[in-house]
Amino acid sequence: MNLESPIDEIDRQIILATQSGLLLEPQPYLAVARLVSVSPEEVMARMRRMLETGMIRRIGAVPNHYALGYKANGMTVWDVPDEKVDELGVRVGALDFVSHCYQRPRHLPEWPYNFFAMVHGHDKPEVEAQVHQIAELLGEADRGHEILYSTRILKKTGLRIGG
């Protein structure tokens, strides 16, 4: 973040107006502009600057998997050679059914897993078929894995600032 250009009151109002998501309408920046009493062009320019300086990380859609029919969501955990995690992460992360993957430390002897990949499916058999695909992709690098299914969503929001 560029500390030499802190946010001003308009930036703060834009963040407050968008931190729960852009309005689902044909011209969402126009709606934000009306809320903060500036032009849509200024809203877009300010958001672009906040992205470039790291004040906001991204602008994008955050789908609700459950609402889209993906009822089986499994965090798959894998024991793979540490020296291959980066290479394997790129390959597994490229699969269209993996939303994100990352490396975590092992906690031996109880927890041998060092690689995590989130898989989404309409039901458990679909997730298990996807996990089989990952296992085939990993080949001999798969020294063991498990699927930890989500049972509920506890939190799915980023940092919020107060008004």
Short mmCIF file of C-alpha atoms in Angstrom, two decimals:
data_model
loop_
_atom_site.label_atom_id
_atom_site.label_comp_id
_atom_site.label_asym_id
_atom_site.label_seq_id
_atom_site.Cartn_x
_atom_site.Cartn_y
_atom_site.Cartn_z
CA MET A 1 0.00 0.00 0.00
CA ASN A 2 1.24 3.48 -0.82
CA LEU A 3 1.21 5.28 2.49
CA GLU A 4 1.98 8.63 0.80
CA SER A 5 -1.55 8.83 -0.63
CA PRO A 6 -3.94 7.76 2.11
CA ILE A 7 -7.58 7.44 1.40
CA ASP A 8 -9.70 10.56 1.61
CA GLU A 9 -13.37 10.83 2.56
CA ILE A 10 -14.59 10.04 -0.98
CA ASP A 11 -12.41 6.90 -1.13
CA ARG A 12 -13.81 5.87 2.24
CA GLN A 13 -17.39 6.39 1.03
CA ILE A 14 -16.65 4.33 -2.10
CA ILE A 15 -15.24 1.51 0.02
CA LEU A 16 -18.26 1.63 2.34
CA ALA A 17 -20.61 1.55 -0.67
CA THR A 18 -18.85 -1.42 -2.32
CA GLN A 19 -17.34 -3.57 0.45
CA SER A 20 -20.41 -5.82 0.49
CA GLY A 21 -20.39 -6.03 -3.30
CA LEU A 22 -21.33 -3.94 -6.28
CA LEU A 23 -25.04 -3.63 -6.92
CA LEU A 24 -26.33 -6.09 -9.49
CA GLU A 25 -27.54 -3.63 -12.08
CA PRO A 26 -26.47 -2.62 -15.58
CA GLN A 27 -24.39 0.36 -14.39
CA PRO A 28 -23.09 -0.45 -10.88
CA TYR A 29 -20.49 2.33 -10.88
CA LEU A 30 -23.23 4.85 -11.66
CA ALA A 31 -25.13 3.62 -8.59
CA VAL A 32 -22.00 4.04 -6.43
CA ALA A 33 -21.40 7.48 -7.96
CA ARG A 34 -24.90 8.55 -6.97
CA LEU A 35 -24.36 7.30 -3.41
CA VAL A 36 -21.12 9.26 -2.95
CA SER A 37 -22.11 12.27 -5.12
CA VAL A 38 -19.30 12.04 -7.70
CA SER A 39 -19.22 10.99 -11.37
CA PRO A 40 -19.03 7.31 -12.38
CA GLU A 41 -15.70 8.13 -14.08
CA GLU A 42 -14.32 9.40 -10.77
CA VAL A 43 -15.54 6.27 -8.97
CA MET A 44 -13.80 4.05 -11.54
CA ALA A 45 -10.61 6.16 -11.46
CA ARG A 46 -10.48 6.07 -7.67
CA MET A 47 -11.12 2.32 -7.56
CA ARG A 48 -8.42 1.78 -10.20
CA ARG A 49 -5.96 3.82 -8.08
CA MET A 50 -6.93 1.89 -4.93
CA LEU A 51 -6.30 -1.38 -6.80
CA GLU A 52 -2.94 -0.16 -8.09
CA THR A 53 -1.81 0.99 -4.65
CA GLY A 54 -3.07 -2.15 -2.89
CA MET A 55 -5.73 -0.39 -0.80
CA ILE A 56 -8.20 -2.86 -2.28
CA ARG A 57 -7.03 -6.25 -3.50
CA ARG A 58 -9.47 -7.00 -6.27
CA ILE A 59 -12.84 -6.40 -7.86
CA GLY A 60 -14.59 -9.60 -8.78
CA ALA A 61 -17.53 -11.89 -8.35
CA VAL A 62 -17.66 -14.09 -5.25
CA PRO A 63 -20.10 -16.88 -6.07
CA ASN A 64 -22.08 -18.62 -3.39
CA HIS A 65 -21.38 -22.27 -4.19
CA TYR A 66 -24.43 -23.52 -2.32
CA ALA A 67 -26.78 -21.16 -4.20
CA LEU A 68 -25.26 -22.38 -7.50
CA GLY A 69 -26.04 -25.99 -6.61
CA TYR A 70 -22.55 -27.05 -5.48
CA LYS A 71 -23.63 -28.77 -2.27
CA ALA A 72 -20.55 -30.95 -1.79
CA ASN A 73 -17.48 -28.88 -1.05
CA GLY A 74 -14.42 -30.79 0.00
CA MET A 75 -11.08 -29.53 1.17
CA THR A 76 -8.75 -32.19 -0.09
CA VAL A 77 -5.53 -32.64 1.87
CA TRP A 78 -2.50 -34.33 0.35
CA ASP A 79 0.84 -35.62 1.49
CA VAL A 80 3.21 -34.77 -1.35
CA PRO A 81 7.00 -34.28 -1.44
CA ASP A 82 7.81 -30.77 -0.17
CA GLU A 83 10.18 -30.09 -3.08
CA LYS A 84 7.35 -30.69 -5.57
CA VAL A 85 4.59 -28.62 -3.93
CA ASP A 86 5.08 -25.52 -6.10
CA GLU A 87 5.08 -27.48 -9.37
CA LEU A 88 2.12 -29.64 -8.33
CA GLY A 89 0.23 -26.61 -7.04
CA VAL A 90 0.36 -24.96 -10.46
CA ARG A 91 -0.95 -28.12 -12.12
CA VAL A 92 -3.71 -28.83 -9.59
CA GLY A 93 -4.70 -25.15 -9.38
CA ALA A 94 -5.28 -25.14 -13.15
CA LEU A 95 -8.06 -27.75 -12.84
CA ASP A 96 -11.44 -26.09 -13.39
CA PHE A 97 -13.01 -27.74 -10.34
CA VAL A 98 -10.31 -26.54 -7.91
CA SER A 99 -11.12 -23.07 -6.57
CA HIS A 100 -7.88 -22.62 -4.65
CA CYS A 101 -4.93 -24.57 -3.36
CA TYR A 102 -2.03 -23.86 -1.06
CA GLN A 103 0.78 -25.33 1.01
CA ARG A 104 0.54 -25.78 4.78
CA PRO A 105 3.03 -27.18 7.27
CA ARG A 106 2.75 -30.78 8.36
CA HIS A 107 2.09 -31.56 12.02
CA LEU A 108 3.59 -34.99 12.46
CA PRO A 109 2.85 -37.60 13.47
CA GLU A 110 -0.90 -36.85 13.46
CA TRP A 111 -1.10 -34.63 10.35
CA PRO A 112 1.11 -35.63 7.40
CA TYR A 113 -0.62 -33.38 4.85
CA ASN A 114 1.19 -30.40 3.34
CA PHE A 115 -0.90 -29.57 0.26
CA PHE A 116 -4.54 -28.45 0.26
CA ALA A 117 -6.93 -28.09 -2.71
CA MET A 118 -10.59 -27.03 -2.45
CA VAL A 119 -12.92 -29.00 -4.71
CA HIS A 120 -16.57 -28.20 -5.44
CA GLY A 121 -19.21 -30.60 -6.75
CA HIS A 122 -22.96 -31.04 -6.90
CA ASP A 123 -22.69 -34.16 -4.73
CA LYS A 124 -20.09 -36.33 -3.01
CA PRO A 125 -19.68 -38.80 -5.92
CA GLU A 126 -18.79 -35.86 -8.20
CA VAL A 127 -16.21 -34.60 -5.67
CA GLU A 128 -14.77 -38.09 -5.28
CA ALA A 129 -14.39 -38.40 -9.08
CA GLN A 130 -12.56 -35.06 -9.11
CA VAL A 131 -10.30 -36.20 -6.28
CA HIS A 132 -9.52 -39.31 -8.32
CA GLN A 133 -8.45 -37.00 -11.19
CA ILE A 134 -6.14 -35.10 -8.84
CA ALA A 135 -4.69 -38.37 -7.55
CA GLU A 136 -3.98 -39.46 -11.13
CA LEU A 137 -2.37 -36.11 -11.89
CA LEU A 138 -0.16 -36.38 -8.80
CA GLY A 139 0.80 -39.98 -9.56
CA GLU A 140 3.56 -41.23 -7.25
CA ALA A 141 3.70 -37.81 -5.57
CA ASP A 142 0.40 -38.71 -3.84
CA ARG A 143 1.57 -40.40 -0.66
CA GLY A 144 -1.89 -40.18 0.91
CA HIS A 145 -4.93 -37.93 0.94
CA GLU A 146 -8.30 -37.27 2.54
CA ILE A 147 -11.43 -35.24 1.79
CA LEU A 148 -12.75 -32.94 4.51
CA TYR A 149 -16.30 -31.97 3.54
CA SER A 150 -17.77 -28.61 4.52
CA THR A 151 -20.84 -28.87 6.71
CA ARG A 152 -21.66 -25.15 6.85
CA ILE A 153 -20.34 -21.71 5.96
CA LEU A 154 -18.99 -19.95 9.03
CA LYS A 155 -17.72 -16.75 7.43
CA LYS A 156 -17.33 -15.62 3.87
CA THR A 157 -16.42 -11.96 3.98
CA GLY A 158 -13.27 -9.90 3.90
CA LEU A 159 -12.34 -7.02 6.17
CA ARG A 160 -15.09 -4.45 6.63
CA ILE A 161 -14.55 -0.85 7.65
CA GLY A 162 -17.11 1.03 9.69
CA GLY A 163 -19.03 4.08 8.56
#
